[in-house]
Short mmCIF file of C-alpha atoms in Angstrom, two decimals:
data_model
loop_
_atom_site.label_atom_id
_atom_site.label_comp_id
_atom_site.label_asym_id
_atom_site.label_seq_id
_atom_site.Cartn_x
_atom_site.Cartn_y
_atom_site.Cartn_z
CA MET F 1 94.97 109.69 263.49
CA ARG F 2 94.73 105.97 264.13
CA THR F 3 96.54 103.75 261.66
CA PRO F 4 93.92 101.70 259.69
CA GLY F 5 93.78 98.07 260.71
CA ARG F 6 95.84 98.59 263.83
CA ALA F 7 94.23 97.74 267.15
CA THR F 8 94.30 100.39 269.84
CA PRO F 9 93.49 100.14 273.57
CA THR F 10 89.81 100.55 274.34
CA GLN F 11 90.33 102.82 277.36
CA GLY F 12 91.05 106.47 276.69
CA VAL F 13 93.37 107.20 279.61
CA GLY F 14 93.78 110.84 278.63
CA LEU F 15 90.02 111.35 278.49
CA ASP F 16 89.62 109.73 281.90
CA LEU F 17 92.14 112.14 283.41
CA LEU F 18 90.67 115.13 281.59
CA ARG F 19 87.18 114.33 282.80
CA LEU F 20 88.41 114.17 286.37
CA ALA F 21 90.31 117.44 285.94
CA ALA F 22 87.16 119.11 284.60
CA ALA F 23 85.14 117.80 287.55
CA LEU F 24 87.72 119.16 289.99
CA LEU F 25 87.63 122.55 288.25
CA VAL F 26 83.91 122.79 288.90
CA THR F 27 84.21 121.40 292.40
CA VAL F 28 86.74 124.02 293.42
CA TYR F 29 84.64 126.73 291.74
CA HIS F 30 81.59 125.72 293.76
CA LEU F 31 83.36 125.22 297.09
CA THR F 32 85.23 128.52 296.96
CA TYR F 33 83.92 131.27 294.70
CA LEU F 34 80.22 130.46 294.26
CA GLN F 35 79.41 130.00 297.94
CA TRP F 36 80.04 133.66 298.71
CA ALA F 37 79.47 135.23 295.25
CA ASP F 38 75.98 133.82 294.69
CA PRO F 39 73.71 136.89 295.05
CA HIS F 40 70.90 134.69 296.40
CA GLN F 41 72.85 133.91 299.56
CA ARG F 42 75.42 136.71 299.69
CA GLY F 43 75.49 138.34 303.09
CA THR F 44 73.84 135.37 304.80
CA ALA F 45 75.29 133.26 307.59
CA ALA F 46 75.75 130.41 305.11
CA ALA F 47 78.00 132.52 302.91
CA ALA F 48 80.05 134.10 305.71
CA PRO F 49 82.63 131.28 306.19
CA PHE F 50 83.40 131.24 302.46
CA LEU F 51 84.46 134.89 302.43
CA ALA F 52 87.87 133.43 303.32
CA TYR F 53 88.14 132.51 299.62
CA MET F 54 87.52 136.01 298.23
CA GLY F 55 91.23 136.48 297.60
CA TRP F 56 91.21 133.36 295.43
CA THR F 57 88.72 134.85 292.97
CA PRO F 58 91.06 135.36 289.96
CA TYR F 59 92.12 131.71 290.17
CA VAL F 60 88.78 129.94 290.76
CA ASP F 61 85.97 132.09 289.37
CA THR F 62 85.93 130.47 285.91
CA GLY F 63 86.04 126.83 286.98
CA TRP F 64 82.58 126.47 285.42
CA VAL F 65 84.33 125.93 282.08
CA GLY F 66 84.65 122.30 283.13
CA VAL F 67 81.03 121.99 281.92
CA GLN F 68 81.98 122.92 278.37
CA ILE F 69 84.91 120.52 278.45
CA PHE F 70 82.56 117.73 279.51
CA PHE F 71 80.18 118.45 276.65
CA VAL F 72 82.98 118.15 274.09
CA ILE F 73 84.10 114.81 275.54
CA SER F 74 80.48 113.66 275.57
CA GLY F 75 80.08 114.42 271.87
CA PHE F 76 83.18 112.37 271.07
CA VAL F 77 82.40 109.36 273.25
CA ILE F 78 78.69 109.12 272.43
CA ALA F 79 79.44 109.17 268.69
CA TYR F 80 82.15 106.57 269.22
CA THR F 81 79.97 104.21 271.27
CA ALA F 82 76.77 104.62 269.18
CA ASN F 83 78.44 103.73 265.87
CA GLY F 84 76.84 100.55 264.48
CA ARG F 85 74.68 99.93 267.56
CA SER F 86 70.98 99.17 267.55
CA PRO F 87 68.62 101.80 269.03
CA SER F 88 67.71 99.51 271.93
CA ALA F 89 71.34 98.70 272.72
CA PHE F 90 72.18 102.39 272.75
CA VAL F 91 69.30 103.21 275.10
CA ARG F 92 70.21 100.36 277.45
CA SER F 93 73.83 101.51 277.59
CA ARG F 94 72.82 105.07 278.42
CA ILE F 95 70.35 103.99 281.10
CA LEU F 96 72.90 101.70 282.72
CA ARG F 97 75.49 104.48 282.71
CA LEU F 98 73.26 107.35 283.81
CA VAL F 99 70.45 106.08 286.03
CA PRO F 100 72.23 104.08 288.78
CA GLY F 101 74.54 107.01 289.51
CA ILE F 102 71.61 109.41 289.74
CA TRP F 103 69.59 107.16 292.04
CA ILE F 104 72.52 106.41 294.33
CA CYS F 105 73.90 109.94 294.55
CA ALA F 106 70.47 111.54 294.90
CA THR F 107 69.67 109.18 297.78
CA LEU F 108 72.97 109.97 299.51
CA SER F 109 72.31 113.68 298.92
CA LEU F 110 68.84 113.36 300.44
CA PHE F 111 70.34 112.25 303.75
CA ALA F 112 73.08 114.88 303.55
CA LEU F 113 70.54 117.67 303.05
CA LEU F 114 68.35 116.43 305.90
CA LEU F 115 71.37 116.29 308.22
CA ALA F 116 72.23 119.84 307.15
CA GLY F 117 68.82 120.99 308.35
CA MET F 118 66.84 121.40 305.10
CA PRO F 119 63.05 121.03 305.63
CA LEU F 120 61.76 117.51 305.03
CA GLY F 121 59.05 118.44 302.50
CA GLU F 122 61.35 120.54 300.33
CA THR F 123 64.12 117.93 300.48
CA VAL F 124 61.82 115.09 299.43
CA GLN F 125 60.49 117.19 296.55
CA ARG F 126 64.01 117.89 295.33
CA TYR F 127 64.87 114.21 295.72
CA LEU F 128 61.94 112.96 293.65
CA LEU F 129 62.55 115.51 290.89
CA SER F 130 66.21 114.50 290.83
CA LEU F 131 65.37 110.81 290.48
CA VAL F 132 63.41 111.47 287.28
CA VAL F 133 65.76 114.24 286.09
CA PHE F 134 62.89 116.73 285.86
CA PRO F 135 64.12 119.41 283.42
CA THR F 136 63.41 122.47 285.55
CA GLY F 137 64.17 121.15 289.03
CA PRO F 138 64.61 121.97 291.83
CA TRP F 139 67.10 119.17 292.45
CA VAL F 140 69.16 117.94 295.37
CA ALA F 141 72.14 119.76 293.81
CA GLY F 142 72.23 122.59 291.30
CA SER F 143 74.64 120.65 289.12
CA TYR F 144 71.79 118.41 287.94
CA TRP F 145 70.79 121.10 285.44
CA THR F 146 73.17 119.63 282.86
CA LEU F 147 71.56 116.18 282.92
CA PRO F 148 68.54 117.17 280.78
CA ILE F 149 70.94 118.65 278.23
CA GLU F 150 72.90 115.41 278.09
CA ILE F 151 69.73 113.36 277.80
CA LEU F 152 68.47 115.49 274.92
CA PHE F 153 71.75 114.91 273.08
CA TYR F 154 71.31 111.18 273.69
CA ALA F 155 67.77 111.48 272.33
CA LEU F 156 69.08 113.11 269.16
CA ILE F 157 71.52 110.24 268.60
CA PHE F 158 68.73 107.77 269.38
CA LEU F 159 66.52 109.28 266.67
CA VAL F 160 69.36 109.01 264.16
CA LEU F 161 69.74 105.33 265.09
CA CYS F 162 65.99 104.75 264.85
CA ARG F 163 66.01 106.03 261.28
CA ASN F 164 68.95 103.75 260.53
CA ARG F 165 70.89 106.82 259.36
CA PHE F 166 73.91 106.86 261.61
CA ASP F 167 75.94 106.89 258.43
CA ARG F 168 74.62 110.44 258.02
CA LEU F 169 75.69 111.55 261.49
CA GLU F 170 78.02 114.11 259.95
CA ARG F 171 75.09 115.92 258.34
CA VAL F 172 73.14 115.85 261.57
CA VAL F 173 75.99 117.27 263.60
CA LEU F 174 76.59 120.00 261.01
CA VAL F 175 72.98 121.10 261.51
CA LEU F 176 73.27 120.91 265.31
CA GLY F 177 76.51 122.87 265.37
CA GLY F 178 75.25 125.25 262.69
CA LEU F 179 72.21 126.28 264.72
CA SER F 180 74.39 126.93 267.75
CA LEU F 181 76.89 128.78 265.56
CA ALA F 182 74.12 131.02 264.23
CA LEU F 183 73.14 132.00 267.78
CA TRP F 184 76.66 132.85 268.87
CA ALA F 185 77.40 134.68 265.62
CA ALA F 186 74.34 136.83 266.34
CA VAL F 187 75.60 137.44 269.88
CA LEU F 188 79.01 138.40 268.53
CA MET F 189 77.48 140.94 266.13
CA ALA F 190 75.33 142.27 269.01
CA PRO F 191 72.30 143.63 267.14
CA SER F 192 70.52 146.53 268.80
CA GLY F 193 66.89 147.11 269.58
CA ALA F 194 64.26 144.40 269.79
CA ALA F 195 66.35 141.97 267.77
CA GLY F 196 69.21 142.37 270.22
CA GLU F 197 66.88 141.68 273.13
CA VAL F 198 65.73 138.43 271.49
CA VAL F 199 69.33 137.34 270.91
CA THR F 200 70.25 138.16 274.51
CA ARG F 201 67.36 136.07 275.81
CA LEU F 202 68.29 133.15 273.58
CA ALA F 203 71.87 133.34 274.87
CA ILE F 204 70.95 133.11 278.57
CA HIS F 205 67.43 131.65 278.80
CA ARG F 206 66.90 128.15 280.19
CA LEU F 207 64.81 126.76 277.29
CA PRO F 208 67.38 127.40 274.51
CA LYS F 209 69.99 125.93 276.85
CA GLN F 210 68.01 122.73 277.33
CA LEU F 211 67.27 122.49 273.59
CA LEU F 212 71.01 122.35 272.77
CA LEU F 213 70.90 125.74 271.06
CA GLN F 214 73.47 127.27 273.41
CA HIS F 215 75.71 124.22 273.87
CA GLY F 216 75.19 122.38 270.59
CA CYS F 217 78.52 123.68 269.30
CA PHE F 218 80.38 121.81 272.07
CA PHE F 219 78.75 118.47 271.30
CA ALA F 220 79.35 119.14 267.59
CA VAL F 221 83.06 119.70 268.21
CA GLY F 222 83.31 116.38 270.04
CA VAL F 223 81.50 114.46 267.29
CA LEU F 224 83.60 116.10 264.58
CA VAL F 225 86.80 115.17 266.41
CA TRP F 226 85.63 111.55 266.33
CA ILE F 227 84.72 111.77 262.62
CA LEU F 228 88.09 113.31 261.79
CA ARG F 229 89.83 110.58 263.75
CA GLU F 230 87.90 107.79 262.03
CA LYS F 231 87.41 109.10 258.48
CA GLY F 232 90.23 111.58 258.03
CA ALA F 233 90.36 115.31 257.34
CA SER F 234 88.54 117.17 254.61
CA SER F 235 88.22 120.88 253.92
CA ARG F 236 84.54 120.82 254.95
CA ARG F 237 85.23 119.04 258.22
CA LEU F 238 88.14 121.26 259.16
CA LEU F 239 86.16 124.41 258.32
CA ALA F 240 83.18 123.20 260.35
CA LEU F 241 85.43 122.32 263.28
CA ALA F 242 87.06 125.75 263.20
CA LEU F 243 83.68 127.52 263.06
CA PHE F 244 82.21 125.45 265.86
CA VAL F 245 85.27 125.98 268.07
CA GLY F 246 84.85 129.70 267.41
CA ALA F 247 81.22 129.45 268.52
CA CYS F 248 82.37 127.65 271.67
CA LEU F 249 84.75 130.48 272.47
CA VAL F 250 82.00 133.07 272.00
CA GLN F 251 79.72 131.07 274.30
CA ILE F 252 82.42 130.93 276.97
CA ARG F 253 83.04 134.67 276.68
CA ASN F 254 79.31 135.32 276.96
CA GLU F 255 79.08 133.00 279.97
CA ALA F 256 81.81 134.96 281.73
CA ARG F 257 80.10 138.28 280.99
CA HIS F 258 76.76 136.97 282.20
CA ALA F 259 78.33 135.48 285.35
CA ALA F 260 80.00 138.80 286.13
CA ALA F 261 76.70 140.65 285.76
CA TRP F 262 74.80 138.00 287.72
CA ALA F 263 77.20 138.06 290.67
CA SER F 264 78.16 141.75 290.37
CA VAL F 265 81.78 140.63 290.63
CA PRO F 266 84.28 141.45 287.83
CA MET F 267 85.30 138.37 285.86
CA SER F 268 87.73 138.00 282.98
CA ALA F 269 86.89 135.45 280.30
CA THR F 270 90.57 134.91 279.47
CA PRO F 271 91.27 132.13 282.02
CA ALA F 272 88.23 130.17 280.90
CA LEU F 273 89.10 130.59 277.22
CA LEU F 274 92.67 129.46 277.82
CA THR F 275 91.55 126.51 279.93
CA PHE F 276 89.16 125.39 277.21
CA ALA F 277 91.85 125.73 274.53
CA VAL F 278 94.26 123.66 276.63
CA ALA F 279 91.54 121.04 277.13
CA LEU F 280 91.02 120.76 273.35
CA ALA F 281 94.74 120.29 272.90
CA CYS F 282 94.74 117.62 275.62
CA ILE F 283 91.87 115.78 273.91
CA ALA F 284 93.78 115.74 270.63
CA ALA F 285 96.99 114.62 272.35
CA SER F 286 95.25 111.92 274.36
CA LEU F 287 93.76 110.42 271.21
CA ARG F 288 97.00 110.70 269.27
CA TRP F 289 99.14 109.04 271.94
CA ASN F 290 96.63 106.80 273.71
CA ALA F 291 98.52 103.59 272.87
CA ALA F 292 101.79 105.12 274.07
CA ALA F 293 100.11 106.20 277.31
CA HIS F 294 98.89 102.64 277.87
CA ALA F 295 102.35 101.25 277.25
CA LEU F 296 103.81 103.76 279.71
CA LEU F 297 101.22 103.16 282.43
CA GLY F 298 100.96 99.39 282.08
CA PRO F 299 98.83 97.93 284.92
CA ARG F 300 98.43 101.43 286.37
CA ALA F 301 95.99 102.22 283.55
CA ALA F 302 93.34 100.47 285.67
CA ALA F 303 93.86 103.07 288.40
CA VAL F 304 93.37 105.84 285.84
CA ARG F 305 90.19 104.10 284.76
CA ALA F 306 88.93 104.24 288.34
CA LEU F 307 89.62 107.97 288.41
CA GLY F 308 87.55 108.39 285.26
CA LEU F 309 84.66 106.42 286.73
CA MET F 310 84.76 108.60 289.86
CA THR F 311 84.05 111.72 287.81
CA TYR F 312 80.28 111.22 287.67
CA PRO F 313 79.70 110.82 291.44
CA VAL F 314 82.20 113.60 292.18
CA TYR F 315 80.06 115.88 290.07
CA LEU F 316 76.80 114.77 291.67
CA LEU F 317 78.01 114.73 295.29
CA HIS F 318 80.42 117.64 295.65
CA LEU F 319 77.73 120.21 296.50
CA PRO F 320 75.55 118.34 299.04
CA PHE F 321 78.60 116.89 300.82
CA GLY F 322 81.41 119.33 300.09
CA VAL F 323 79.58 122.50 301.11
CA PRO F 324 78.53 121.38 304.64
CA LEU F 325 81.97 119.88 305.28
CA SER F 326 83.71 123.06 304.14
CA THR F 327 81.34 125.19 306.22
CA TRP F 328 82.08 123.21 309.36
CA GLN F 329 85.85 123.39 308.84
CA LEU F 330 85.97 127.09 308.00
CA ALA F 331 83.74 127.96 310.97
CA ALA F 332 86.12 125.96 313.19
CA GLY F 333 89.08 128.02 312.01
CA VAL F 334 90.67 125.48 309.65
CA PRO F 335 92.87 127.28 307.08
CA PRO F 336 90.97 127.73 303.77
CA ALA F 337 93.43 125.72 301.67
CA LEU F 338 93.36 122.79 304.10
CA ALA F 339 89.57 122.94 304.38
CA LEU F 340 89.25 122.77 300.60
CA LEU F 341 91.70 119.87 300.38
CA VAL F 342 89.91 117.87 303.06
CA SER F 343 86.52 118.49 301.45
CA VAL F 344 87.73 117.47 297.99
CA LEU F 345 89.42 114.34 299.32
CA ALA F 346 86.33 113.37 301.30
CA VAL F 347 84.09 113.78 298.25
CA ALA F 348 86.60 111.83 296.17
CA ALA F 349 86.67 108.98 298.68
CA LEU F 350 82.89 108.77 298.76
CA SER F 351 82.79 108.94 294.97
CA TRP F 352 85.26 106.06 294.72
CA ILE F 353 83.00 103.93 296.93
CA VAL F 354 79.98 104.81 294.78
CA ALA F 355 81.74 104.21 291.45
CA MET F 356 83.67 101.07 292.33
CA ARG F 357 81.41 99.37 294.87
CA ILE F 358 77.78 100.54 294.77
CA GLU F 359 77.15 101.43 291.11
CA PRO F 360 78.29 98.00 289.81
CA LEU F 361 75.76 96.33 292.14
CA ALA F 362 73.01 98.65 290.93
CA ARG F 363 73.85 97.95 287.31
CA ALA F 364 73.92 94.21 287.96
CA TRP F 365 70.37 94.50 289.34
CA LEU F 366 69.12 96.77 286.57
CA LYS F 367 70.66 95.08 283.53
CA PRO F 368 68.60 91.86 283.45
CA ARG F 369 65.43 93.88 283.87
CA LEU F 370 66.33 96.06 280.92
CA ASP F 371 67.21 92.95 278.91
CA LEU F 372 63.82 91.45 279.73
CA LEU F 373 62.07 94.64 278.66
CA ASP F 374 64.07 94.63 275.45
CA GLN F 375 63.02 91.04 274.74
CA ARG F 376 59.40 92.12 274.96
CA ILE F 377 59.82 95.21 272.80
CA THR F 378 61.96 94.01 269.90
CA PRO F 379 59.46 91.37 268.63
CA ARG F 380 56.96 94.19 268.08
CA TRP F 381 59.51 96.60 266.63
CA PRO F 382 62.31 94.46 265.18
CA TRP F 383 64.15 97.51 263.85
CA ALA F 384 64.87 98.57 267.45
CA GLY F 385 67.16 95.58 267.97
CA ARG F 386 69.00 95.66 264.65
CA PRO F 387 72.43 97.27 264.34
CA THR F 388 72.25 100.44 262.29
CA ARG F 389 74.35 101.50 259.33
CA PRO F 390 77.64 102.61 260.85
CA LEU F 391 79.47 105.74 259.83
CA VAL F 392 82.72 103.77 259.97
CA SER F 393 83.50 100.08 260.22
CA PRO F 394 81.88 98.59 263.34
CA GLN F 395 85.10 96.64 263.88
CA ALA F 396 86.73 99.89 265.00
CA PRO F 397 87.59 99.66 268.72
CA ILE F 398 85.15 101.36 271.05
CA LEU F 399 86.40 103.57 273.84
CA SER F 400 85.14 102.31 277.15
CA THR F 401 85.21 105.73 278.81
CA PRO F 402 81.64 106.48 280.00
CA ALA F 403 80.00 109.65 278.78
CA THR F 404 77.59 110.40 281.57
CA LEU F 405 78.60 113.96 281.47
CA ALA F 406 76.22 114.86 283.80
CA VAL F 407 78.41 117.69 283.88
CA PRO F 408 78.82 120.24 286.46
CA GLN F 409 77.03 123.46 287.00
CA GLY F 410 77.90 126.53 285.00
CA ALA F 411 78.40 130.14 285.91
CA GLN F 412 74.74 130.84 286.62
CA GLY F 413 75.08 128.97 289.90
CA ALA F 414 71.53 127.61 289.71
#
């Protein structure tokens, strides 16, 4: 817990590194296991080069758990950054963080897909749907499916701010996590008959996923971690956190079972469960020793910050760029490990250019236009521009780690 009245660094270096690690988990999962295990392309010429990674299956088949890790971090950071903000300021911050990356990466992906030979009409359709984050796709990369989930969580926080009830965020998150907990408790008890069929559909269907029913427990865990850090522990908070973490573990187990059935490839949930548990421990440790990490890193903390900023474009670009590059290398006889390394480094280099060079220019262009729009809106609805009742003192330092969490694709491989 942070000592009251003591300033702490605004950058969460541990969260930056954890976000990048989660992105790399998903990247490796997609560039190795999913390319040959996906039943929609298994046995095709596109999947053939990736059969070289079949022996890696026990080590890479549950990299999708990076998605769940992202959702937890998103819950923490969004709660942290929304505290005491006005509704309009919150919306502007989310647009500036989310939209430029989508527009830039979708445009780059458009050219990558055309160069890879995808038909023009289909590619343009995917591109346009990606630009507006259309909930059902298709998109330029399957990983975009998490963006509507993130945006809906933002919308929930926005509604709380609009009602000037951010001081009641804890109640809201208990309801969000409780609904998700109810679903996964029902899955755990596995009712039979028609009721069991309904529960199964709710656990895997797209609509409950996009309505936060399936993943609400992850966001709730992140928000509760922030509340515990800022307001201290209580029996109710600790019990809720334990129950929601339990729901997260059930969701991960169910995801592994569904992925195994979907791909017809055996999959153990244990690696994903352990990875998620380690990630939770890392989040707690990074918050506990953030100041010490800054003191240790010194000026190098800026480099860690750059790694954190790269996470978003890595997530958005690794499929449209990493897959063709890996295909070319594997077909040319490059050893699988080297091909993966080259593909990851190439995506990382492109992501660095996007995050550190192109996105700042896009935000600089977009920000004054959003400010102008805000100046026209707030005179009509003054409440939109007023800071809301904070849950904790607004003087508390705000982590600068972005929570785009346009987090990577899960086990369904959509």
